[in-house]
Amino acid sequence: SMAEPILKEKHGDVTTITLNRPQAGNRQTDTTWAEMTEMLDAASKESRLILFKGAGDDFCLGREAMGQATPALEAYAVRDRSETIFNLYGAFRNSKVPIIGVVQGRAVGLGCALAALCDITIASEKARFQFPETGHRIMPTIAFSALVDRMPRKAATFMIYSAEEIDADKALIFGLASNVVPHDELDASVGRLVEHFNKMPLAAVLAVKEYARTAFSISTQAATDFARNLHATVNSFSGMRS
């Protein structure tokens, strides 16, 4: 039988979602991206943490149809098609639980956008990031929308306009990666992070994500008031002490 294009495995209350088309750089079709959106929504309700990976040498080279000519569609139909990707982005942003991306190789186009959308992105020193769309006469406004709350403006506009590939260290400076580790220590360092998440009270894991979801895009006063409220609610919860 054909290998599943996306794998979902649960160990304890940690769910791992793996893009499983290494022979195709883990590119996925709109159909399988829509399936992934459902997987994320489901995992978000039954896990404390989601690990997001790509099988093989690359993290993800994007959408299956990337660079191929598609028939010219009316704007309304185009909007419908792009909705699949906006829904996928939404699943990352709205997940109740944190999503850790593990980038071992190339993250390109949509793959790069998804690396950006993870709450924490651990990159191997061999990781490479790129938005090649402007080199293919495509205006990547969908991908750009993934970056607005993730990367500084100068970094995002440079990547989108230049279509240049950047290395892991630059991705760290650009705010696209959270941490860069030696390639042969990638699994071990992600393992230690997962172990730490497993020791945290679940309420705290969820509260940090709940706070992060809006705190960076509201006024300082509102963010402070939200923190005050969330702090009182979560830290007085009996589940924090057990």
N, CA and C of each residue as an Amber inpcrd file, in Angstrom:
protein
   726
   0.8360000  -1.2040000   0.0000000   0.0000000   0.0000000   0.0000000
   0.8660000   1.2480000   0.0000000   0.3370000   2.3190000  -0.5220000
   1.0520000   3.5930000  -0.5370000   1.2170000   4.0920000   0.9030000
   2.3720000   4.6890000   1.1700000   2.5720000   5.2830000   2.4920000
   1.6110000   6.4580000   2.6570000   1.1300000   6.6360000   3.8750000
   0.2580000   7.7890000   4.1590000   1.0500000   9.0700000   3.9160000
   0.4610000  10.0710000   3.2380000   1.2080000  11.3090000   2.9610000
   1.4930000  12.1410000   4.2120000   0.6240000  11.9850000   5.2270000
   0.8550000  12.6730000   6.5070000   0.5890000  11.6670000   7.6240000
   1.5370000  11.5330000   8.5390000   1.3890000  10.5910000   9.6480000
   1.0190000  11.3300000  10.9290000   0.1580000  10.7150000  11.7300000
  -0.1940000  11.2840000  13.0340000  -0.0200000  10.1980000  14.0830000
   0.8650000  10.4320000  15.0360000   1.1090000   9.4580000  16.0990000
   0.9930000  10.1380000  17.4480000   0.4710000   9.3950000  18.4390000
   0.3180000   9.9770000  19.7700000   1.0750000   9.1270000  20.7890000
   1.9620000   9.7490000  21.5370000   2.6610000   9.0760000  22.6390000
   2.3340000   9.8360000  23.9040000   1.6280000   9.1820000  24.8290000
   1.1470000   9.9100000  25.9930000   0.2290000  10.9970000  25.4840000
   0.4380000  12.2280000  25.9180000  -0.4160000  13.2840000  25.3630000
   0.3590000  14.2530000  24.4690000   1.3830000  13.7050000  23.8050000
   2.1220000  14.4630000  22.7860000   1.8080000  13.8600000  21.4140000
   1.3060000  14.6840000  20.5120000   0.9900000  14.2180000  19.1590000
   2.0740000  14.6760000  18.1890000   2.5680000  13.7510000  17.3850000
   3.5460000  14.0890000  16.3480000   2.8710000  13.9870000  14.9830000
   2.9470000  15.0650000  14.2180000   2.4160000  15.0750000  12.8550000
   3.6100000  15.1940000  11.9160000   3.7340000  14.2110000  11.0210000
   4.9010000  14.1540000  10.1350000   4.4740000  14.1820000   8.6690000
   4.9960000  15.1490000   7.9330000   4.7900000  15.1750000   6.4850000
   5.6140000  14.0150000   5.9310000   4.9700000  13.0830000   5.2410000
   5.6080000  11.8090000   4.9210000   5.7090000  11.5350000   3.4170000
   6.2110000  12.5340000   2.6670000   6.4880000  12.3110000   1.2420000
   7.9330000  12.7440000   0.9630000   8.8960000  12.0720000   1.6300000
  10.2960000  12.5100000   1.5100000  10.7920000  12.5340000   0.0690000
  10.2740000  11.6150000  -0.7600000  10.7090000  11.5480000  -2.1600000
  10.2630000  12.7830000  -2.9430000   9.2730000  13.5130000  -2.4180000
   8.7710000  14.7210000  -3.0920000   9.0170000  15.9660000  -2.2320000
  10.0220000  15.8870000  -1.3680000  10.3200000  17.0300000  -0.5060000
   9.1680000  17.3870000   0.4230000   8.3330000  16.3720000   0.7300000
   7.1710000  16.5610000   1.6150000   6.1630000  17.5820000   1.0890000
   6.1460000  17.7700000  -0.2340000   5.0910000  18.5990000  -0.8250000
   3.7710000  17.8860000  -0.6180000   2.6970000  18.6550000  -0.4530000
   1.3690000  18.0850000  -0.2520000   0.3830000  18.7570000  -1.1960000
  -0.6930000  18.0530000  -1.4920000  -1.7510000  18.6150000  -2.3330000
  -2.7160000  19.4130000  -1.4540000  -3.5820000  20.1980000  -2.0680000
  -4.5820000  20.9290000  -1.2860000  -5.4330000  19.9660000  -0.4640000
  -5.6890000  18.7770000  -1.0120000  -6.4900000  17.7830000  -0.2880000
  -5.7830000  17.3310000   0.9820000  -4.4830000  17.0190000   0.8800000
  -3.7890000  16.5500000   2.0890000  -3.5120000  17.7050000   3.0560000
  -3.3340000  18.9310000   2.5360000  -3.1980000  20.0690000   3.4570000
  -4.5010000  20.2490000   4.2530000  -5.6320000  20.0560000   3.5960000
  -6.9220000  20.1610000   4.2980000  -7.0290000  19.0690000   5.3610000
  -6.5140000  17.8710000   5.0530000  -6.5030000  16.7860000   6.0460000
  -5.6370000  17.1600000   7.2390000  -4.5070000  17.8240000   6.9520000
  -3.6250000  18.2270000   8.0380000  -4.3070000  19.2410000   8.9560000
  -5.0860000  20.1430000   8.3730000  -5.8350000  21.1180000   9.1700000
  -6.7360000  20.3870000  10.1650000  -7.4240000  19.3420000   9.6880000
  -8.2910000  18.5450000  10.5700000  -7.4880000  17.8120000  11.6350000
  -6.3260000  17.2730000  11.2460000  -5.4470000  16.5900000  12.2060000
  -5.0150000  17.5360000  13.3250000  -4.6300000  18.7530000  12.9430000
  -4.1890000  19.7430000  13.9300000  -5.3280000  20.1020000  14.8760000
  -6.5280000  20.3210000  14.3090000  -7.6830000  20.6690000  15.1450000
  -7.9700000  19.5610000  16.1460000  -7.9260000  18.3040000  15.6860000
  -8.1930000  17.1630000  16.5640000  -7.0930000  17.0290000  17.6230000
  -5.8340000  17.1090000  17.1940000  -4.7010000  16.9490000  18.1130000
  -4.7050000  18.0320000  19.1840000  -5.1410000  19.2180000  18.7830000
  -5.1730000  20.3520000  19.6980000  -6.1190000  20.1080000  20.8710000
  -7.1200000  19.2460000  20.6380000  -8.1020000  18.9620000  21.7020000
  -7.6860000  17.7970000  22.5890000  -6.7580000  16.9660000  22.1200000
  -6.4510000  15.7420000  22.8760000  -4.9820000  15.6400000  23.2950000
  -4.2200000  16.7360000  23.1400000  -2.7910000  16.6890000  23.4460000
  -2.3990000  17.8600000  24.3280000  -1.1730000  17.8030000  24.8430000
  -0.6340000  18.9760000  25.5300000   0.3540000  19.7030000  24.6130000
   0.7480000  19.0000000  23.5450000   1.8090000  19.5100000  22.6920000
   1.7260000  18.8100000  21.3440000   2.0120000  19.5550000  20.2690000
   2.0710000  18.9550000  18.9380000   3.4840000  19.1580000  18.3830000
   4.0920000  18.0620000  17.9530000   5.3820000  18.1380000  17.2660000
   5.0950000  18.0670000  15.7690000   5.6950000  18.9530000  14.9960000
   5.4510000  18.9950000  13.5590000   6.7780000  18.8120000  12.8190000
   6.8570000  17.7430000  12.0190000   8.1190000  17.3700000  11.3660000
   7.9170000  17.0390000   9.8960000   9.0350000  16.9130000   9.1890000
   9.0200000  16.4080000   7.8210000   9.9560000  15.2170000   7.7320000
   9.5600000  14.1570000   7.0270000  10.3940000  12.9650000   6.8930000
  11.5160000  13.2040000   5.8760000  12.6440000  12.5470000   6.0800000
  13.7400000  12.6250000   5.1090000  14.6370000  13.8370000   5.3100000
  15.2550000  14.2980000   4.2260000  16.2580000  15.3680000   4.3140000
  15.6670000  16.7560000   4.4260000  14.4450000  16.9400000   3.8790000
  13.8440000  18.2750000   3.8650000  12.6430000  18.3650000   4.7890000
  12.3990000  19.5510000   5.2930000  11.2260000  19.7950000   6.1280000
   9.9820000  19.8140000   5.2390000   9.9360000  20.7700000   4.3070000
   8.8060000  20.8320000   3.3760000   9.1090000  21.8290000   2.2660000
   8.9480000  21.3690000   1.0160000   9.2090000  22.2410000  -0.1310000
   7.9420000  22.8970000  -0.6530000   6.8280000  22.7730000   0.1010000
   5.6500000  23.5670000  -0.2260000   4.4690000  22.8040000  -0.7820000
   3.7890000  23.4780000  -1.6860000   2.5560000  22.9620000  -2.2720000
   2.8780000  22.1130000  -3.4890000   2.1420000  21.0400000  -3.6930000
   2.4040000  20.1180000  -4.8020000   2.4470000  20.8330000  -6.1480000
   1.5510000  21.7710000  -6.3800000   1.4450000  22.4070000  -7.7070000
   2.4360000  23.5500000  -7.9100000   3.2910000  23.7780000  -6.9390000
   4.2120000  24.9160000  -6.9910000   4.9700000  24.9990000  -8.3150000
   4.8660000  26.1450000  -8.9880000   5.6440000  26.3730000 -10.1990000
   5.0260000  25.7780000 -11.4550000   3.9850000  24.9570000 -11.3220000
   3.3340000  24.4030000 -12.5120000   2.2410000  25.3730000 -12.9600000
   2.0160000  25.4280000 -14.2630000   0.9660000  26.2990000 -14.7850000
  -0.4010000  25.7220000 -14.4170000  -1.2680000  26.5620000 -13.8900000
  -2.6290000  26.1170000 -13.5760000  -3.5690000  26.9340000 -14.4570000
  -4.7450000  26.3900000 -14.7970000  -5.6700000  27.1600000 -15.6300000
  -6.0550000  28.4720000 -14.9390000  -6.2530000  29.5200000 -15.7170000
  -6.6430000  30.8060000 -15.1450000  -8.0590000  30.6850000 -14.5930000
  -8.1960000  30.9570000 -13.3010000  -9.5010000  30.8470000 -12.6550000
 -10.0640000  32.2260000 -12.3710000 -11.3670000  32.2980000 -12.2680000
 -11.9980000  33.5440000 -11.8210000 -11.5700000  33.8140000 -10.3770000
 -11.5680000  35.0890000 -10.0220000 -11.1160000  35.4660000  -8.6830000
 -11.8550000  34.7130000  -7.5770000 -13.1490000  34.5070000  -7.7680000
 -13.9500000  33.8540000  -6.7350000 -13.4640000  32.4230000  -6.5020000
 -13.1170000  31.7230000  -7.5980000 -12.6090000  30.3490000  -7.4960000
 -11.2020000  30.3430000  -6.8970000 -10.4080000  31.3350000  -7.2550000
  -9.0550000  31.4510000  -6.7000000  -9.1460000  31.6180000  -5.1900000
 -10.0860000  32.4500000  -4.7540000 -10.2440000  32.7000000  -3.3320000
 -10.6050000  31.4090000  -2.6020000 -11.4540000  30.6180000  -3.2420000
 -11.8610000  29.3440000  -2.6730000 -10.6580000  28.4200000  -2.4960000
  -9.7940000  28.3940000  -3.4960000  -8.6190000  27.5240000  -3.4550000
  -7.6400000  27.9830000  -2.3700000  -7.4720000  29.2960000  -2.2540000
  -6.5310000  29.7940000  -1.2460000  -7.0710000  29.6150000   0.1670000
  -8.3850000  29.4760000   0.2770000  -9.0150000  29.2810000   1.5890000
  -8.4350000  28.0530000   2.3070000  -8.0970000  27.0160000   1.5390000
  -7.4750000  25.8120000   2.1070000  -6.2370000  26.1740000   2.9170000
  -5.4150000  27.0580000   2.3660000  -4.1600000  27.4190000   3.0270000
  -4.4200000  28.3750000   4.1950000  -5.3340000  29.3330000   4.0180000
  -5.6700000  30.2120000   5.1420000  -6.2360000  29.4030000   6.3170000
  -7.0220000  28.3680000   6.0150000  -7.5580000  27.5060000   7.0750000
  -6.4360000  26.7510000   7.7840000  -5.4420000  26.3060000   7.0040000
  -4.2910000  25.6080000   7.5820000  -3.5220000  26.5500000   8.5130000
  -3.2650000  27.7820000   8.0560000  -2.5970000  28.7730000   8.9070000
  -3.3970000  28.9830000  10.1970000  -4.7210000  29.0480000  10.0340000
  -5.5960000  29.2530000  11.1850000  -5.4620000  28.1330000  12.1990000
  -5.3080000  26.8920000  11.7170000  -5.1610000  25.7490000  12.6280000
  -3.9020000  25.8930000  13.4760000  -2.8220000  26.4220000  12.8860000
  -1.5930000  26.6800000  13.6540000  -1.8370000  27.7750000  14.6850000
  -2.4440000  28.8690000  14.2430000  -2.6310000  30.0160000  15.1330000
  -3.6190000  29.7140000  16.2540000  -4.6700000  28.9310000  15.9320000
  -5.7530000  28.7300000  16.8970000  -5.6020000  27.4790000  17.7430000
  -4.5960000  26.6730000  17.4430000  -4.3750000  25.4680000  18.2520000
  -4.3170000  25.8600000  19.7260000  -5.0470000  25.1200000  20.5570000
  -5.0490000  25.4010000  22.0000000  -3.7030000  25.0750000  22.6280000
  -2.9770000  24.1740000  21.9610000  -1.6970000  23.7120000  22.5160000
  -0.5460000  24.1940000  21.6490000   0.6380000  24.3110000  22.2390000
   1.7870000  24.7670000  21.4620000   2.1900000  23.7560000  20.3890000
   2.6960000  24.2810000  19.2760000   3.1810000  23.4550000  18.1720000
   4.6800000  23.7120000  18.0330000   5.4580000  22.6380000  18.1280000
   6.9090000  22.7420000  17.9590000   7.2760000  22.2200000  16.5800000
   7.8720000  23.0720000  15.7500000   8.3380000  22.6640000  14.4330000
   9.7900000  22.2320000  14.5150000  10.1270000  21.1570000  13.8280000
  11.4890000  20.6250000  13.8200000  11.9880000  20.6670000  12.3770000
  12.8960000  21.5970000  12.0830000  13.3340000  21.8160000  10.7030000
  14.7650000  21.3070000  10.5140000  14.8920000  20.1880000   9.8010000
  16.2010000  19.5550000   9.6220000  16.8840000  19.9450000   8.3120000
  16.0890000  20.4210000   7.3420000  16.6500000  20.7400000   6.0210000
  15.9740000  21.9490000   5.4250000  15.5270000  21.8260000   4.1690000
  14.9470000  22.9920000   3.4970000  13.4650000  23.1900000   3.8420000
  13.1010000  24.4360000   4.0830000  11.7080000  24.8490000   4.2910000
  11.4480000  25.9260000   3.2520000  10.5980000  25.6070000   2.2610000
  10.4500000  26.4720000   1.0880000   8.9820000  26.8460000   0.8570000
   8.7210000  28.1140000   0.5380000   7.3590000  28.5480000   0.2190000
   6.4020000  28.2790000   1.3590000   5.3380000  27.5290000   1.0830000
   4.3810000  27.1810000   2.1350000   5.0790000  26.4730000   3.2880000
   6.0810000  25.6540000   2.9760000   6.8410000  24.9630000   4.0290000
   7.5260000  25.9510000   4.9570000   8.0330000  27.0430000   4.3920000
   8.6900000  28.0860000   5.1850000   7.6650000  28.8450000   6.0200000
   6.4900000  29.0900000   5.4410000   5.4150000  29.7630000   6.1780000
   4.9980000  28.9270000   7.3920000   4.8990000  27.6060000   7.2090000
   4.4920000  26.7390000   8.3170000   5.5700000  26.6870000   9.4000000
   6.8380000  26.7130000   8.9880000   7.9250000  26.7680000   9.9770000
   7.7930000  28.0480000  10.8070000   7.4260000  29.1420000  10.1420000
   7.2510000  30.4220000  10.8430000   6.0770000  30.3700000  11.8180000
   5.0130000  29.6610000  11.4400000   3.7840000  29.6540000  12.2340000
   3.8530000  28.8000000  13.4960000   4.8250000  27.8760000  13.5630000
   4.9540000  27.0700000  14.7780000   5.2380000  28.0000000  15.9640000
   4.7790000  27.6010000  17.1440000   5.0260000  28.4310000  18.3340000
   6.5090000  28.4690000  18.6620000   7.1650000  27.3330000  18.4980000
   8.6100000  27.2230000  18.7010000   9.1390000  26.4840000  17.4790000
  10.2220000  26.9720000  16.8940000  10.8030000  26.3070000  15.7260000
  12.2660000  25.9980000  16.0100000  12.5810000  24.7060000  16.1170000
  13.9520000  24.2830000  16.3710000  14.5600000  23.8830000  15.0210000
  15.6560000  24.5330000  14.6700000  16.2790000  24.2890000  13.3760000
  17.6420000  23.6420000  13.5460000  17.9150000  22.6720000  12.6830000
  19.2740000  22.1400000  12.5870000  20.1370000  23.1970000  11.9150000
  21.4440000  23.1410000  12.1480000  22.3540000  24.0900000  11.4790000
  22.3130000  23.8920000   9.9600000  21.7730000  22.7480000   9.4940000
  21.6500000  22.5000000   8.0480000  20.3380000  23.0360000   7.4700000
  19.4710000  23.5630000   8.3060000  18.1680000  24.0680000   7.8320000
  18.3690000  25.2580000   6.8930000  17.5000000  25.3500000   5.9000000
  17.5210000  26.4750000   4.9520000  16.0930000  26.9360000   4.7180000
  15.9100000  28.2370000   4.5760000  14.5640000  28.8170000   4.4830000
  14.4640000  29.7210000   3.2570000  13.3230000  29.6540000   2.5720000
  13.2040000  30.4640000   1.3450000  11.7390000  30.6400000   0.9280000
  11.4450000  31.8270000   0.4080000  10.1680000  32.0990000  -0.2650000
  10.5000000  32.4060000  -1.7250000  10.4570000  31.3890000  -2.6120000
  10.9080000  31.5990000  -3.9870000   9.8510000  32.2080000  -4.9090000
   8.6630000  32.4730000  -4.3900000   7.5260000  32.8170000  -5.2540000
   7.7670000  33.9770000  -6.1980000   8.4080000  35.0540000  -5.7210000
   8.5640000  36.2150000  -6.6040000   9.4670000  35.9000000  -7.7990000
  10.2730000  34.8490000  -7.6840000  11.0820000  34.4040000  -8.8160000
  10.2510000  33.6280000  -9.8330000   9.0390000  33.2030000  -9.4390000
   8.1430000  32.4540000 -10.3320000   6.9440000  33.3030000 -10.7790000
   7.0710000  34.6250000 -10.6770000   5.9850000  35.5370000 -11.0630000
   4.7070000  35.2880000 -10.2590000   4.8950000  34.9240000  -9.0040000
   3.7440000  34.7600000  -8.1070000   3.8940000  35.7850000  -6.9880000
   2.8210000  36.4510000  -6.6430000   2.8790000  37.3650000  -5.5120000
   2.4570000  36.5850000  -4.2580000   3.3900000  36.3420000  -3.3430000
   3.1100000  35.4290000  -2.2250000   2.4180000  36.0940000  -1.0380000
   1.2520000  36.6880000  -1.2980000   0.5780000  37.3570000  -0.1800000
   0.0480000  36.3660000   0.8490000  -0.2450000  35.1320000   0.4380000
  -0.7040000  34.1560000   1.4420000   0.4390000  33.8770000   2.4140000
   1.6150000  33.5360000   1.8660000   2.7780000  33.2670000   2.7110000
   3.1070000  34.4870000   3.5720000   3.0600000  35.6550000   2.9830000
   3.3810000  36.8860000   3.7090000   2.4670000  37.0340000   4.9310000
   1.1990000  36.6590000   4.7650000   0.2500000  36.8060000   5.8810000
   0.6130000  35.9110000   7.0610000   1.3890000  34.8480000   6.7950000
   1.8250000  33.9560000   7.8800000   2.9060000  34.6270000   8.7270000
   3.5640000  35.6340000   8.1730000   4.7440000  36.2210000   8.8240000
   4.4470000  37.4640000   9.6420000   3.2790000  38.0760000   9.4150000
   3.0440000  39.4030000   9.9940000   3.1330000  39.4310000  11.5210000
   2.7660000  38.3310000  12.1680000   2.8580000  38.3130000  13.6370000
   4.0180000  37.4290000  14.0920000   4.9100000  37.0860000  13.1570000
   6.0140000  36.1910000  13.5000000   7.3890000  36.8110000  13.2970000
   7.5340000  37.6570000  12.2760000   8.8510000  38.1780000  11.9250000
   8.8550000  39.6950000  11.8700000  10.0100000  40.3140000  12.1420000
  10.1070000  41.7620000  11.9690000   9.8920000  42.1270000  10.5000000
   9.3920000  43.3220000  10.2880000   9.0400000  43.7700000   8.9390000
  10.2080000  43.6940000   7.9490000  11.3740000  44.1850000   8.3510000
  12.5190000  44.2150000   7.4300000  12.9360000  42.8060000   7.0130000
  12.8530000  41.8820000   7.9370000  13.2320000  40.4950000   7.6440000
  12.2310000  39.8650000   6.6780000  10.9420000  40.0630000   6.9660000
   9.8950000  39.4620000   6.1330000   9.9220000  40.0260000   4.7120000
  10.0290000  41.3530000   4.5890000  10.0210000  41.9360000   3.2390000
  11.2580000  41.5100000   2.4520000  12.3920000  41.3850000   3.1200000
  13.6030000  40.9280000   2.4330000  13.4030000  39.5170000   1.8830000
  12.8910000  38.6190000   2.7190000  12.7150000  37.2310000   2.2720000
  11.7090000  37.1260000   1.1340000  10.6060000  37.8580000   1.2610000
   9.5540000  37.7910000   0.2420000  10.0250000  38.4130000  -1.0820000
  10.6490000  39.5960000  -1.0220000  11.0650000  40.2700000  -2.2630000
  12.2920000  39.6300000  -2.9180000  13.2710000  39.2350000  -2.1070000
  14.5440000  38.7700000  -2.6830000  14.4530000  37.3420000  -3.1990000
  13.5590000  36.5290000  -2.6230000  13.4600000  35.1010000  -2.9380000
  14.7580000  34.3670000  -2.6090000  15.6400000  34.9950000  -1.8360000
  16.9250000  34.3680000  -1.4840000  16.7340000  33.3290000  -0.3890000
  17.5550000  32.2760000  -0.4740000  17.5650000  31.2700000   0.5870000
  18.4290000  31.7890000   1.7310000  17.9570000  31.6280000   2.9490000
  18.7670000  32.0320000   4.1050000  19.1130000  30.7980000   4.9340000
  20.2220000  30.8800000   5.6600000  20.6420000  29.7430000   6.4730000
  20.0120000  29.8190000   7.8690000  20.2900000  28.8160000   8.6770000
  19.6530000  28.6960000   9.9900000  20.0070000  29.8670000  10.9100000
  21.2580000  30.2990000  10.8820000  21.6570000  31.4040000  11.7690000
  20.9310000  32.6930000  11.4150000  20.7650000  32.9430000  10.1100000
  20.0420000  34.1410000   9.6990000  18.5580000  34.0030000  10.0530000
  18.0200000  32.7830000   9.9340000  16.6190000  32.5380000  10.3110000
  16.3980000  32.8640000  11.7840000  17.4100000  32.5920000  12.5930000
  17.3370000  32.9010000  14.0260000  17.3020000  34.4180000  14.2370000
  18.1740000  35.1280000  13.5420000  18.2200000  36.5950000  13.6220000
  16.9000000  37.1960000  13.1280000  16.3280000  36.5840000  12.0780000
  15.0900000  37.0780000  11.4670000  13.8410000  36.7470000  12.2880000
  13.9920000  35.9310000  13.3220000  12.8330000  35.5720000  14.1350000
  12.0070000  34.4490000  13.5330000  12.5660000  33.7540000  12.5530000
  11.8690000  32.6560000  11.9000000  12.1060000  31.3540000  12.6690000
  13.2900000  31.2200000  13.2620000  13.6210000  30.0640000  14.1010000
  13.7360000  30.5150000  15.5500000  13.4800000  29.5890000  16.4730000
  13.6140000  29.8790000  17.9100000  15.0060000  29.5340000  18.4060000
  15.5680000  28.4510000  17.8460000  16.8710000  27.9710000  18.2810000
  17.4920000  27.1710000  17.1510000  18.8290000  27.2240000  17.0830000
  19.5620000  26.4460000  16.0860000  20.5010000  25.5130000  16.8390000
  20.4720000  24.2310000  16.4700000  21.3030000  23.2380000  17.1640000
  22.1120000  22.4370000  16.1470000  23.2210000  21.8250000  16.5870000
  23.9850000  20.9790000  15.6650000  23.0870000  19.8920000  15.0750000
  23.3310000  19.5540000  13.8050000  22.4450000  18.6390000  13.0880000
  22.2650000  17.3040000  13.8180000  23.3530000  16.7680000  14.3520000
  23.2500000  15.4460000  14.9940000  22.6730000  15.5160000  16.4060000
  22.3830000  16.7330000  16.8810000  21.7780000  16.8700000  18.2140000
  20.3200000  17.3220000  18.1350000  19.7910000  17.3880000  16.9020000
  18.4370000  17.9130000  16.7100000  17.3980000  17.1010000  17.4910000
  17.3890000  15.7860000  17.2910000  16.3900000  14.9420000  17.9670000
  16.5340000  15.0060000  19.4840000  17.7670000  14.9820000  19.9620000
  18.0080000  15.0130000  21.4120000  17.5290000  16.3220000  22.0280000
  17.7890000  17.4350000  21.3520000  17.3800000  18.7220000  21.9400000
  15.8660000  18.8910000  21.8980000  15.2260000  18.3810000  20.8420000
  13.7650000  18.4080000  20.7980000  13.2110000  17.4910000  21.8870000
  13.8360000  16.3360000  22.0770000  13.4310000  15.4000000  23.1350000
  13.4700000  16.0340000  24.5170000  14.5290000  16.8000000  24.7910000
  14.6390000  17.4710000  26.1000000  13.5300000  18.5070000  26.2810000
  13.2140000  19.2090000  25.2120000  12.1570000  20.2120000  25.2630000
  10.8050000  19.5520000  25.5440000  10.5390000  18.4370000  24.8600000
   9.2860000  17.6990000  25.0610000   9.1940000  17.2060000  26.5140000
  10.3090000  16.7200000  27.0330000  10.3670000  16.2490000  28.4260000
   9.9760000  17.3760000  29.3890000  10.4930000  18.5570000  29.1010000
  10.1780000  19.7250000  29.9280000   8.6780000  20.0450000  29.8590000
   8.1090000  20.0080000  28.6600000   6.6690000  20.2520000  28.4890000
   5.8420000  19.2160000  29.2480000   6.3230000  17.9800000  29.2640000
   5.5920000  16.9140000  29.9560000   5.5710000  17.1060000  31.4710000
   6.5640000  17.8270000  32.0070000   6.6230000  18.0600000  33.4510000
   5.7870000  19.2660000  33.8780000   5.4390000  20.1130000  32.9250000
   4.6570000  21.3060000  33.2600000   3.2110000  20.9270000  33.5310000
   2.5580000  21.6110000  34.4780000   1.1180000  21.3860000  34.6250000
   0.4150000  21.7570000  33.3140000  -0.5430000  20.9470000  32.9010000
  -1.2310000  21.1730000  31.6310000  -1.8440000  22.5730000  31.5590000
  -2.4030000  23.0270000  32.6640000  -3.0340000  24.3550000  32.6780000
  -2.0310000  25.4480000  32.2960000  -0.7840000  25.2810000  32.7370000
   0.2540000  26.2720000  32.4260000   0.6310000  26.2130000  30.9450000
   0.7310000  24.9970000  30.4010000   1.0430000  24.8290000  28.9790000
  -0.0070000  25.5490000  28.1260000  -1.2790000  25.3400000  28.4810000
  -2.3730000  25.9360000  27.7130000  -2.4330000  27.4490000  27.8960000
  -2.1640000  27.9090000  29.1150000  -2.2710000  29.3430000  29.4060000
  -1.2200000  30.1570000  28.6540000  -0.0070000  29.6290000  28.5570000
   1.0400000  30.3560000  27.8420000   0.6400000  30.5270000  26.3720000
   0.0870000  29.4600000  25.7780000  -0.3540000  29.5480000  24.3860000
  -1.5200000  30.5340000  24.2640000  -2.4480000  30.4630000  25.2130000
  -3.6040000  31.3720000  25.1830000  -3.1350000  32.8250000  25.2470000
  -2.1440000  33.0750000  26.0920000  -1.6250000  34.4360000  26.2240000
  -0.9030000  34.8650000  24.9380000  -0.0450000  33.9840000  24.4260000
   0.7490000  34.3200000  23.2340000  -0.1300000  34.6020000  22.0220000
  -1.3020000  33.9590000  21.9990000  -2.1650000  34.0950000  20.8220000
  -2.5670000  35.5490000  20.5650000  -2.7710000  36.3270000  21.6230000
  -3.1860000  37.7190000  21.4040000  -2.2450000  38.7770000  21.9770000
  -1.4230000  38.4120000  22.9350000  -0.6540000  39.4120000  23.6810000
   0.2560000  40.2800000  22.8090000   0.7810000  39.7010000  21.7270000
   1.7340000  40.4470000  20.9070000   1.0630000  41.4350000  19.9550000
  -0.2580000  41.3470000  19.8220000  -0.9270000  42.2200000  18.8530000
  -1.9160000  43.1870000  19.5010000  -1.9180000  43.2630000  20.8380000
  -2.8030000  44.2110000  21.5180000  -1.9530000  45.2570000  22.2410000
  -2.5950000  46.2820000  22.7620000  -1.8360000  47.3400000  23.4390000
  -1.1700000  46.7830000  24.7050000  -0.1280000  47.4740000  25.1390000
   0.5950000  47.0600000  26.3440000  -0.3530000  47.0030000  27.5470000
  -1.2410000  47.9910000  27.6420000  -2.1870000  48.0110000  28.7620000
  -3.1060000  46.7870000  28.7200000  -3.6370000  46.4860000  27.5360000
  -4.5190000  45.3280000  27.3980000  -3.7610000  44.0340000  27.6940000
  -2.5150000  43.9470000  27.2200000  -1.7010000  42.7460000  27.4530000
  -1.4170000  42.5720000  28.9430000  -1.2150000  43.6910000  29.6360000
  -0.9780000  43.6410000  31.0780000  -2.2380000  43.2050000  31.8210000
  -3.3730000  43.7550000  31.4240000  -4.6360000  43.3850000  32.0710000
  -4.9690000  41.9110000  31.8370000  -4.7240000  41.4450000  30.6280000
  -4.9790000  40.0430000  30.2870000  -4.0580000  39.1500000  31.1260000
  -2.7970000  39.5490000  31.2730000  -1.8240000  38.7780000  32.0650000
  -2.2640000  38.6950000  33.5260000  -2.7190000  39.8190000  34.0440000
  -3.1440000  39.8890000  35.4480000  -4.2770000  38.8850000  35.6930000
  -5.2220000  38.8850000  34.7650000  -6.3890000  38.0230000  34.8650000
  -6.0210000  36.5490000  34.7130000  -5.2570000  36.2480000  33.6800000
  -4.8660000  34.8680000  33.3880000  -4.0090000  34.3140000  34.5250000
  -3.1290000  35.1640000  35.0600000  -2.2450000  34.7600000  36.1540000
  -3.0670000  34.3370000  37.3720000  -4.0270000  35.1630000  37.7270000
  -4.8710000  34.8670000  38.8940000  -5.6870000  33.5940000  38.6720000
  -6.2190000  33.4490000  37.4650000  -7.0640000  32.2950000  37.1530000
  -6.2730000  30.9990000  37.1720000  -5.1480000  30.9920000  36.4650000
  -4.3930000  29.7460000  36.2940000  -3.6250000  29.3600000  37.5510000
  -2.9530000  30.3220000  38.1690000  -2.1120000  29.9580000  39.3070000
  -2.8890000  29.6050000  40.5700000  -4.1820000  29.9610000  40.6020000
  -4.9940000  29.5670000  41.7610000  -5.6870000  28.2130000  41.5340000
  -5.5040000  27.6560000  40.3260000  -6.1520000  26.3920000  39.9600000
  -5.4720000  25.2260000  40.6720000  -6.2860000  24.3680000  41.3080000
  -5.7230000  23.2470000  42.0880000  -4.8430000  22.3290000  41.2480000
  -5.1530000  22.2200000  39.9500000  -4.3580000  21.3780000  39.0670000
  -2.9230000  21.8310000  38.8990000  -2.6210000  23.0820000  39.2750000
  -1.2620000  23.5830000  39.1870000  -0.3780000  23.0120000  40.2960000
  -1.0170000  22.5260000  41.3620000  -0.2380000  22.0680000  42.5110000
  -0.0950000  20.5570000  42.5820000  -0.8810000  19.8460000  41.7470000
  -0.8450000  18.3850000  41.8760000   0.3060000  17.7880000  41.0800000
